[in-house]
């Protein structure tokens, strides 16, 4: 076969140059065929296959749009302050500080330092989850027969471990994650109702309020009742923009949010970053 020798394998690999696959990042991102921003501002363009992961460091002010292309993506998300990963997304604080267990436009993603890592500035899906986290090796092995990263049914935490390692992080650095595009609601008695997807084309846009490291695993939600492993492609686009500032309606939307923005601004100003 053509790749049976080193020379054949090299020729095959080089023949892929200039082609675009469904799952490889577009490099440079500016080559993306339909950028959602001003020309030259796109910094990340990728389609993440079902059962796969991605990661990137984004500058403060960058906007990140995730799109569920076919209706069965589930974007499990972790955020870290880029140069100090001990400050990271705290799902419990994100929920309790804002008196809201449900993600949607206007929600701030908070760190355990009371600062804003990112804000959710647009949402056309409204099917998300801040309660269940992602899937695990044990759960996926019991449910699908395997949960290792190279299997047909990789667990979200196992993929997060790979993404974390590529950013100098260890398994102990993985807190609970958020999930976009597969919803969960809580009944009065505390039981959870899996509401699933809003259908193809739903999107969310996040704005980085600090330099952040982004980890994303696109795997089925752990509460998805379907017996088969269903995970479809996720589109990831990011472009240069501006962070939230005083006077923006989001800054003053709630007293708790204003305090979190003030905490963030004070910290960044002290470091000469704002």
GROMACS .gro file of C-alpha atoms in nm, residues 55-185:
model
  131
   55UNK     CA    1  -0.795   2.395   2.344
   56UNK     CA    2  -0.657   2.745   2.295
   57UNK     CA    3  -0.526   3.047   2.485
   58UNK     CA    4  -0.733   3.356   2.403
   59UNK     CA    5  -0.656   3.721   2.473
   60UNK     CA    6  -0.876   3.944   2.685
   61UNK     CA    7  -1.163   4.078   2.479
   62UNK     CA    8  -1.169   3.787   2.234
   63UNK     CA    9  -1.515   3.661   2.146
   64UNK     CA   10  -1.564   3.285   2.114
   65UNK     CA   11  -1.864   3.142   1.931
   66UNK     CA   12  -1.961   2.776   1.963
   67UNK     CA   13  -2.218   2.634   1.721
   68UNK     CA   14  -2.398   2.300   1.735
   69UNK     CA   15  -2.390   2.222   1.363
   70UNK     CA   16  -2.614   1.912   1.349
   71UNK     CA   17  -2.803   1.922   1.677
   72UNK     CA   18  -2.616   1.662   1.883
   73UNK     CA   19  -2.299   1.841   1.989
   74UNK     CA   20  -2.235   1.899   2.360
   75UNK     CA   21  -1.956   2.144   2.436
   76UNK     CA   22  -1.814   2.079   2.783
   77UNK     CA   23  -1.611   2.386   2.880
   78UNK     CA   24  -1.335   2.471   3.126
   79UNK     CA   25  -1.165   2.811   3.164
   80UNK     CA   26  -0.842   2.912   3.338
   81UNK     CA   27  -0.667   3.247   3.381
   82UNK     CA   28  -0.399   3.202   3.116
   83UNK     CA   29  -0.088   3.289   3.321
   84UNK     CA   30  -0.214   3.168   3.660
   85UNK     CA   31  -0.410   2.846   3.614
   86UNK     CA   32  -0.485   2.819   3.986
   87UNK     CA   33  -0.756   3.077   3.909
   88UNK     CA   34  -1.012   2.880   3.716
   89UNK     CA   35  -1.379   2.844   3.640
   90UNK     CA   36  -1.580   2.783   3.955
   91UNK     CA   37  -1.919   2.645   3.855
   92UNK     CA   38  -2.057   2.658   4.211
   93UNK     CA   39  -1.975   3.029   4.245
   94UNK     CA   40  -2.102   3.099   3.893
   95UNK     CA   41  -2.439   2.956   3.999
   96UNK     CA   42  -2.473   3.079   4.357
   97UNK     CA   43  -2.329   3.431   4.321
   98UNK     CA   44  -2.572   3.508   4.037
   99UNK     CA   45  -2.870   3.331   4.199
  100UNK     CA   46  -2.917   3.134   3.878
  101UNK     CA   47  -2.860   2.766   3.800
  102UNK     CA   48  -2.926   2.809   3.428
  103UNK     CA   49  -2.685   2.941   3.166
  104UNK     CA   50  -2.794   3.197   2.909
  105UNK     CA   51  -2.724   3.540   2.768
  106UNK     CA   52  -2.595   3.776   3.035
  107UNK     CA   53  -2.452   3.508   3.264
  108UNK     CA   54  -2.094   3.563   3.384
  109UNK     CA   55  -1.851   3.272   3.419
  110UNK     CA   56  -1.676   3.335   3.748
  111UNK     CA   57  -1.352   3.220   3.906
  112UNK     CA   58  -1.308   3.127   4.270
  113UNK     CA   59  -1.145   3.470   4.315
  114UNK     CA   60  -1.474   3.649   4.250
  115UNK     CA   61  -1.357   3.769   3.909
  116UNK     CA   62  -1.508   3.731   3.562
  117UNK     CA   63  -1.326   3.492   3.329
  118UNK     CA   64  -1.582   3.525   3.049
  119UNK     CA   65  -1.929   3.660   2.987
  120UNK     CA   66  -2.201   3.494   2.784
  121UNK     CA   67  -2.305   3.768   2.540
  122UNK     CA   68  -2.530   3.578   2.297
  123UNK     CA   69  -2.730   3.255   2.305
  124UNK     CA   70  -2.967   3.108   2.047
  125UNK     CA   71  -2.988   2.760   2.202
  126UNK     CA   72  -3.097   2.798   2.567
  127UNK     CA   73  -3.020   2.429   2.626
  128UNK     CA   74  -2.725   2.419   2.863
  129UNK     CA   75  -2.619   2.276   3.198
  130UNK     CA   76  -2.421   2.397   3.499
  131UNK     CA   77  -2.507   2.105   3.729
  132UNK     CA   78  -2.393   1.768   3.595
  133UNK     CA   79  -2.035   1.816   3.473
  134UNK     CA   80  -1.895   1.586   3.207
  135UNK     CA   81  -1.869   1.209   3.162
  136UNK     CA   82  -1.608   0.989   3.328
  137UNK     CA   83  -1.407   0.681   3.236
  138UNK     CA   84  -1.597   0.457   3.478
  139UNK     CA   85  -1.938   0.578   3.364
  140UNK     CA   86  -1.863   0.549   2.992
  141UNK     CA   87  -1.705   0.208   3.034
  142UNK     CA   88  -2.012   0.082   3.213
  143UNK     CA   89  -2.251   0.243   2.970
  144UNK     CA   90  -2.082   0.210   2.630
  145UNK     CA   91  -1.814  -0.052   2.694
  146UNK     CA   92  -1.517   0.188   2.689
  147UNK     CA   93  -1.435   0.545   2.790
  148UNK     CA   94  -1.068   0.581   2.700
  149UNK     CA   95  -0.966   0.868   2.470
  150UNK     CA   96  -0.890   0.644   2.171
  151UNK     CA   97  -1.212   0.444   2.198
  152UNK     CA   98  -1.534   0.500   2.001
  153UNK     CA   99  -1.689   0.643   2.321
  154UNK     CA  100  -1.431   0.866   2.496
  155UNK     CA  101  -1.529   1.026   2.827
  156UNK     CA  102  -1.517   1.401   2.864
  157UNK     CA  103  -1.286   1.394   3.166
  158UNK     CA  104  -1.037   1.173   2.978
  159UNK     CA  105  -1.030   1.422   2.690
  160UNK     CA  106  -0.995   1.711   2.935
  161UNK     CA  107  -0.687   1.537   3.076
  162UNK     CA  108  -0.527   1.543   2.730
  163UNK     CA  109  -0.616   1.907   2.669
  164UNK     CA  110  -0.494   1.999   3.017
  165UNK     CA  111  -0.158   1.825   2.969
  166UNK     CA  112  -0.098   2.030   2.655
  167UNK     CA  113  -0.131   2.342   2.868
  168UNK     CA  114   0.090   2.233   3.159
  169UNK     CA  115  -0.203   2.120   3.373
  170UNK     CA  116  -0.262   1.792   3.557
  171UNK     CA  117  -0.575   1.586   3.631
  172UNK     CA  118  -0.595   1.749   3.974
  173UNK     CA  119  -0.641   2.084   3.792
  174UNK     CA  120  -0.973   1.976   3.638
  175UNK     CA  121  -1.272   2.126   3.821
  176UNK     CA  122  -1.638   2.063   3.733
  177UNK     CA  123  -1.722   2.188   3.384
  178UNK     CA  124  -2.014   2.359   3.213
  179UNK     CA  125  -2.203   2.207   2.919
  180UNK     CA  126  -2.354   2.387   2.622
  181UNK     CA  127  -2.626   2.260   2.381
  182UNK     CA  128  -2.767   1.976   2.593
  183UNK     CA  129  -3.001   2.102   2.863
  184UNK     CA  130  -3.098   1.993   3.213
  185UNK     CA  131  -3.377   2.136   3.432
   0.00000   0.00000   0.00000
